[in-house]
XYZ file of C-alpha atoms in Angstrom:
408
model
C 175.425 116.063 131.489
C 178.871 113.615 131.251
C 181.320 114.803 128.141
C 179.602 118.441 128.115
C 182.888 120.226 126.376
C 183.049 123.892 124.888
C 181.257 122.593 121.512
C 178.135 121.654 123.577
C 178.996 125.335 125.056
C 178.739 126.777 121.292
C 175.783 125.008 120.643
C 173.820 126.813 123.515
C 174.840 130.016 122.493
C 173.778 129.101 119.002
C 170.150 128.284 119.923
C 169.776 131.260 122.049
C 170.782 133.594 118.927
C 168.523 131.267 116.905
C 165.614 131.351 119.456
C 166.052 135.215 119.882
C 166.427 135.899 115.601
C 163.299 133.983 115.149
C 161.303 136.086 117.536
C 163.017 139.608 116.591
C 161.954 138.592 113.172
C 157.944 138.260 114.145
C 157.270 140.387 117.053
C 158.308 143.805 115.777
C 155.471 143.043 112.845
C 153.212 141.347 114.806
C 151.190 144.487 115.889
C 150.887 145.834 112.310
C 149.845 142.652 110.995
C 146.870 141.855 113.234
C 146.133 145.329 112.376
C 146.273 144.572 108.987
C 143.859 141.738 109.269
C 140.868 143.943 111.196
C 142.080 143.978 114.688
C 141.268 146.396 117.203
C 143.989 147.830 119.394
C 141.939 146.122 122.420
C 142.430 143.006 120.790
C 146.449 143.585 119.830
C 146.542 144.156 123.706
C 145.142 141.137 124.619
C 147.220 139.016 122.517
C 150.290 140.472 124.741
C 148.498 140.536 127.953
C 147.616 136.550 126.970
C 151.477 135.800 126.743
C 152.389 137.362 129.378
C 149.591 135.859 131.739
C 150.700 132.373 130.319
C 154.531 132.680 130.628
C 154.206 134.003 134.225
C 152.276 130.648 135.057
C 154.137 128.511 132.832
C 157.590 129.408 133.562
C 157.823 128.324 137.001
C 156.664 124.661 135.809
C 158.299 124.124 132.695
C 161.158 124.967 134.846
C 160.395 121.853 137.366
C 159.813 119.510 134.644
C 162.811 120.131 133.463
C 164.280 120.128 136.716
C 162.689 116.290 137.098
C 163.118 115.170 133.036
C 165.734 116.772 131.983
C 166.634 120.293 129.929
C 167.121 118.681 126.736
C 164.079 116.731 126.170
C 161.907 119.406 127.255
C 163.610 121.893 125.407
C 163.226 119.749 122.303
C 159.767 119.897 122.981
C 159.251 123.533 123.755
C 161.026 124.135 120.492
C 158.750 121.560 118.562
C 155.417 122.998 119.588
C 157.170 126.762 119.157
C 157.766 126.030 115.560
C 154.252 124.822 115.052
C 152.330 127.924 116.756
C 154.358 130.127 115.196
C 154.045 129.195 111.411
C 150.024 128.454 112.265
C 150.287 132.556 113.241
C 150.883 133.619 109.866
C 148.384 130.556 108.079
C 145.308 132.201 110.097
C 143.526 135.637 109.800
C 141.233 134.108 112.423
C 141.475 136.664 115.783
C 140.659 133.906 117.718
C 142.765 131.319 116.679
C 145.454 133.687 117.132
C 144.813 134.667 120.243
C 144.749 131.110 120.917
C 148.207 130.665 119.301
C 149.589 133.517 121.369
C 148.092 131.520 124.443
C 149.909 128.603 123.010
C 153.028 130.678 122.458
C 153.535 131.865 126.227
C 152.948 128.438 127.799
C 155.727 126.682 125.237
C 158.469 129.664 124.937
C 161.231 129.463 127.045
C 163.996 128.463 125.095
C 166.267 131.193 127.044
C 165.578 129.566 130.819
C 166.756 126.317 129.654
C 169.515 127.429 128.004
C 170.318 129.290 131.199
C 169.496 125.757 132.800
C 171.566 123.624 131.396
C 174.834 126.477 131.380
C 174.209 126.528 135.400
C 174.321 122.750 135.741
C 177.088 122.238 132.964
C 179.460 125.567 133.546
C 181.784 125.135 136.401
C 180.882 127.864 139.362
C 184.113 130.356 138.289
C 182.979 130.638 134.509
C 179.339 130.952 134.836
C 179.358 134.710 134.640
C 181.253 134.555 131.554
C 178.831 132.141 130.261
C 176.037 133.809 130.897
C 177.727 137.107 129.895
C 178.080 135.225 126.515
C 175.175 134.015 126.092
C 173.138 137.130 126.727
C 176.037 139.193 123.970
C 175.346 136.786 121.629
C 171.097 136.950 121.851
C 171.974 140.307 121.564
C 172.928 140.138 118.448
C 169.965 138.131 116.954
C 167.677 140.708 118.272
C 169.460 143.195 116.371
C 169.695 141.968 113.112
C 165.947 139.846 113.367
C 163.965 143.101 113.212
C 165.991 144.790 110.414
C 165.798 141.511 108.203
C 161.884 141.271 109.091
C 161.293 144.486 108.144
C 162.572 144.129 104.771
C 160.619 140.882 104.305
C 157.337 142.526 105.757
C 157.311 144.312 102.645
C 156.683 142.240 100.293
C 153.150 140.631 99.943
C 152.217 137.973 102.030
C 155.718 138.896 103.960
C 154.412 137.948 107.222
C 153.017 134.680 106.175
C 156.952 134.033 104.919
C 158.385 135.259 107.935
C 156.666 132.342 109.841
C 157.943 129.697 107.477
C 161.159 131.112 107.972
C 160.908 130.660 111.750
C 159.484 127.709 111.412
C 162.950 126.227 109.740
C 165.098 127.890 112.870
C 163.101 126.438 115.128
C 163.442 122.818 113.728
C 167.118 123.637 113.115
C 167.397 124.400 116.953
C 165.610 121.174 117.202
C 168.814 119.057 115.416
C 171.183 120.932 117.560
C 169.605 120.277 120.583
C 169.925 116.604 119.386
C 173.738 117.215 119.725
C 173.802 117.893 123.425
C 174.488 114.980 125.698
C 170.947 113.088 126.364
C 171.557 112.348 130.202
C 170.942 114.986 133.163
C 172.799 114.298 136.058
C 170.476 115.319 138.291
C 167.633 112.576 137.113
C 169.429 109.305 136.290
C 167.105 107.143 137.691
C 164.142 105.864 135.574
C 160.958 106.988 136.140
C 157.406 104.866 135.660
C 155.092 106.702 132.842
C 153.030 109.546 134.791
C 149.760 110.755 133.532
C 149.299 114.087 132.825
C 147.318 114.628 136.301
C 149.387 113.522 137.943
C 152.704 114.864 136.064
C 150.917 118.228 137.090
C 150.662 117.439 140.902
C 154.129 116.512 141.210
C 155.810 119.659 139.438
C 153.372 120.897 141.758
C 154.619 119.233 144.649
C 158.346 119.920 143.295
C 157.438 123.364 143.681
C 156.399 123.464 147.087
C 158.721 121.799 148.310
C 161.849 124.056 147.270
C 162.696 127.039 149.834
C 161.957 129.968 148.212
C 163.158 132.014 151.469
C 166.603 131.157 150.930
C 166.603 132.984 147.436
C 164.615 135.830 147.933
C 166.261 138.648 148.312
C 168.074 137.704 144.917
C 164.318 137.293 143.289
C 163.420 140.702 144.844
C 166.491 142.167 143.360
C 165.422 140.977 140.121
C 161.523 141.788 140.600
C 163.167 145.273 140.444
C 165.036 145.208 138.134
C 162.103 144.006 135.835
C 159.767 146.440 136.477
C 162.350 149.234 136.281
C 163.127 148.441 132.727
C 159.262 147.644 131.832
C 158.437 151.577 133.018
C 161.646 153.160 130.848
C 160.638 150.847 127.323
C 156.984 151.489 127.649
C 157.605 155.508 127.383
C 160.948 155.186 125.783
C 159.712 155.465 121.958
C 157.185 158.547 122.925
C 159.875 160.163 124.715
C 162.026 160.073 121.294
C 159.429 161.302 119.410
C 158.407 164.105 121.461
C 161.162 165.256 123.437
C 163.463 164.779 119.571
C 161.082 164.966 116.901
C 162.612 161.417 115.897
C 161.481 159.558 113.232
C 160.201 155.865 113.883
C 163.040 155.070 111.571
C 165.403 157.089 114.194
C 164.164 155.487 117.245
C 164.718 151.954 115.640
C 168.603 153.250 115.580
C 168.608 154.594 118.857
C 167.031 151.283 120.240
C 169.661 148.984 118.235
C 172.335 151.438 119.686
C 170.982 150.510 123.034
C 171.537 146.737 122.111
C 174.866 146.589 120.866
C 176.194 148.695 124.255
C 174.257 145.554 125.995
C 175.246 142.580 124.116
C 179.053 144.537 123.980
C 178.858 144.206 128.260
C 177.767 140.946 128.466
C 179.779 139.716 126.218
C 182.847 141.358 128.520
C 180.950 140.239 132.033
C 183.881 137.598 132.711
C 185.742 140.012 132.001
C 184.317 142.595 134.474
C 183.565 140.048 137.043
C 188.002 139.225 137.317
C 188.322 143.008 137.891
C 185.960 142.838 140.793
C 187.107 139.815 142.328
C 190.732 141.386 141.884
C 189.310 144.113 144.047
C 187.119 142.663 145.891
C 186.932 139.057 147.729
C 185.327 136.551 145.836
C 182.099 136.104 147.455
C 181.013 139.853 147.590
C 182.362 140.731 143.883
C 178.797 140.289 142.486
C 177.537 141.729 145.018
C 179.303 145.166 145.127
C 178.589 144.938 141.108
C 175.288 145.070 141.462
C 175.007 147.791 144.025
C 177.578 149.457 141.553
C 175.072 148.591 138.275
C 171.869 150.119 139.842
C 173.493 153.337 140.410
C 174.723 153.282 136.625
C 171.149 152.612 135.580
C 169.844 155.330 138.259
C 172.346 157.899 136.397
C 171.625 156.881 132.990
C 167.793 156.932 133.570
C 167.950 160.486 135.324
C 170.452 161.608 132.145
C 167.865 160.949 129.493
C 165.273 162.791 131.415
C 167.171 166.053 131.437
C 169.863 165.819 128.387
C 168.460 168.214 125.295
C 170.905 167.016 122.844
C 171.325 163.987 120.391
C 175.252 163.043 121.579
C 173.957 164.002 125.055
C 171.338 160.961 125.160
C 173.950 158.489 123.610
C 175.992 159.502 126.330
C 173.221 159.229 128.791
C 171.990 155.552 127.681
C 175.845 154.039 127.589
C 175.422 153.337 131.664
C 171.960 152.426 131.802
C 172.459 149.955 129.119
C 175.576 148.675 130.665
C 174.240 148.328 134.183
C 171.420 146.755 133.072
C 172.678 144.302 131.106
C 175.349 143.195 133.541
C 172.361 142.703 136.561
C 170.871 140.307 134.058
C 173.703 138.646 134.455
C 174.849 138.833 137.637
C 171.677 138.329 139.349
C 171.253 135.370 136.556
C 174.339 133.693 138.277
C 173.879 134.428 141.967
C 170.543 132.495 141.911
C 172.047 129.473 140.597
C 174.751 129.770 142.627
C 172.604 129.118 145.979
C 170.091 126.531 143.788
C 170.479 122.805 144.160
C 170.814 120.801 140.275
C 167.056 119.590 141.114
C 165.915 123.590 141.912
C 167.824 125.573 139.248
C 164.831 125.262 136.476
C 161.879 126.085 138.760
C 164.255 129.293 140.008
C 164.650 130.764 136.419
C 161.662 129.869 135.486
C 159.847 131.919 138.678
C 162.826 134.651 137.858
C 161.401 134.697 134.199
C 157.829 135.099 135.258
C 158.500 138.331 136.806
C 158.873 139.719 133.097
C 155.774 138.552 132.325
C 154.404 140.382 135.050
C 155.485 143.493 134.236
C 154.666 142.706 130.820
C 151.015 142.378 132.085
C 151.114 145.388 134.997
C 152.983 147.949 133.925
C 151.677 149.156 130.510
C 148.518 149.746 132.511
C 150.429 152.073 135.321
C 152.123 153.377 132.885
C 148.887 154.182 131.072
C 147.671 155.845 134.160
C 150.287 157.719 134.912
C 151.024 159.196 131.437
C 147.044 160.629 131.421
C 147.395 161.932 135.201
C 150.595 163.564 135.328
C 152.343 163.102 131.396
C 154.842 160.756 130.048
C 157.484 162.509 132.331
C 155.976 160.558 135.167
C 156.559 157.595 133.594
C 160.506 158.243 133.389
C 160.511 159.081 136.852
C 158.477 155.888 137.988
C 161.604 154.395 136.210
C 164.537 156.366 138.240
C 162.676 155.217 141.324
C 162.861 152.030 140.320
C 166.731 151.966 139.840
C 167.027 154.001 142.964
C 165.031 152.270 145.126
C 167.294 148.254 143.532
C 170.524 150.682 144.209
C 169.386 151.172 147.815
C 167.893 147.332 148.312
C 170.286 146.268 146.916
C 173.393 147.413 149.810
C 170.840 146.591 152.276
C 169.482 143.151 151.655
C 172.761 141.655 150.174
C 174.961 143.210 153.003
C 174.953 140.986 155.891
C 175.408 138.284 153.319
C 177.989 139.164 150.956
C 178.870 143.201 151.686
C 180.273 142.896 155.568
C 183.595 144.673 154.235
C 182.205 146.519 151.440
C 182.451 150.611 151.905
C 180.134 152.245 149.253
């Protein structure tokens, strides 16, 4: 976009902390309110399992039409139907329309891959990964203080119902800002005759296609990894706390915002890491090297956890694992775009974000079946594989490319 200048910079970061605060305000009470209302715990699961099956099918398109229209009109959009869904959510006590909402919900939401859109084609090359490092610090934050404030409101009567007016306003708010960004993308400036919405489907499909997915796929297996990895260690985090340390709900909710601010605290010093690296390291295998460097962290973090017995012990544990894994979102974030083209970067994070929806959808239900077959140790240990197996993929897949002079 011409005249995109630090404020337009600010005003990404402030919709992603809006986006995120809106959501961390709902989700946490989303469970117990559909509970509230007479659903079963088949039907809670199928309001997640419909989000994530739309958002892994959605991602990848809304990506391309923004890649073809532009990221700020079809942000503007996403937001605007967003805002609507979600205050309908807490209107209803119909399961079905909810369900239908949630539906709604996963093919609209993705607020965070534009914003990464538009930093990767408005953020010179050599101050993306402080951007992004930013950017994920800052979402950070809302997802830390969302919950907390939610909570409280949840307690009142007819909390939830408020809670969705509420999001309703930051939604429209991100609306106005995104009003503030410049209008033109630079990668579509010619105009374009009116499409119908066939064919507007056929050629995202077509855009699609016709992008070569070989040339970025060992960074989308890198991050396929990384994605399922995490997926295993949240869905038997909380029953490990509770088990293994007698903690309270109340406790875990601590020990999970602890985990956040060592997160948002990294990304928000990625640049920072990212100079030290390319002090040390050539420029074009820095990211590299931290990667390889940030999967062992999470390996020893994840295999600390498992066998600390103490309190201070886990703290210490879940410093590198929250570290390494908030810098690969990072770094893997920015070596994608790096290798895109302006007219690919959308449809890239958008197929990168669909791989969290598809561990959202897969691996409650391996996790499921290996909790009953061999306990909710196996679960942890699917995890350390996981990180293990990136660490190892990672050095191999990214050497010949970026590591030829790199000694582990």
């Amino acid at each position: 976009m011409a005249g995109f200048s630090e404020f337009h910079l600010k005003c990404v970061y402030f919709m992603s902390v809006m986006d995120v605060f809106s959501v961390g305000l709902a989700i946490p009470l989303l469970s117990p309110y559909l509970r509230s209302i007479g659903a079963s715990h088949l039907i809670i699961g199928l309001s997640t399992s419909l989000y994530g099956a739309a958002q892994l099918f959605s991602s990848p398109l809304v990506g391309s039409w923004s890649d073809r229209h532009g990221r700020v009109s079809i942000l503007s959009l996403s937001l605007a139907a967003c805002s609507i869904c979600y205050f309908l959510l807490g209107q209803t006590s119909s399961l079905v329309l909810i369900l239908l909402l949630r539906l709604l919900l996963g093919c609209c939401k993705h607020t965070q891959s534009l914003c990464k859109s538009i930093i990767a084609d408005e953020v010179p090359p050599y101050e993306q990964a402080g951007a992004y490092g930013k950017l994920a610090a800052i979402s950070g934050l809302g997802f830390i203080v969302g919950p907390v404030i939610g909570g409280h409101i949840a307690d009142h009567e007819h909390g939830f119902s408020f809670i969705t007016m509420i999001i309703l306003v930051c939604f429209w708010i991100n609306i106005a800002v995104a009003q503030i960004l410049p209008a033109s993308h630079h990668t579509r400036n010619r105009r374009e005759r009116h499409l119908g919405i066939q064919e507007e489907f056929y050629q995202m499909i077509s855009h699609l296609t016709g992008i070569d997915w070989s040339k970025h796929k060992k960074i989308l297996v890198l991050k396929l990894i990384l994605v399922f990895t995490l997926s295993f260690y949240y869905n038997n985090f909380s029953i490990m706390l509770q088990e293994k340390y007698g903690m309270t709900p109340k406790s875990v909710g601590y020990i999970i915002s602890f985990q956040s601010i060592i997160g948002s605290g990294t990304s928000f010093l990625s640049g920072q890491i990212q100079h030290i690296y390319e002090w040390r390291y050539p420029p074009q295998k820095a990211s590299a090297v931290q990667i390889v460097h940030c999967f062992i962290a999470m390996t020893a973090g994840l295999v600390g956890v498992s066998f600390v017995d103490s309190t201070l012990g886990l703290l210490l544990a879940l410093m590198p694992l929250a570290s390494g894994a908030a810098l690969l979102r990072t770094l893997l974030t920015e070596l994608l775009v790096q290798k895109a083209s302006p007219q690919e970067r959308g449809s890239l994070l958008g197929a990168s974000h669909s791989f969290s929806a598809m561990s959202r959808l897969t691996t409650p239900v391996i996790a499921g079946i290996a909790s009953d077959w061999y306990g909710t140790s196996a679960v942890s240990s699917l995890s350390q594989i996981g990180a293990t197996v990136g660490a190892i993929a990672a050095h191999r897949i990214l050497k010949g490319e970026y590591l030829e002079h790199y000694v582990s």
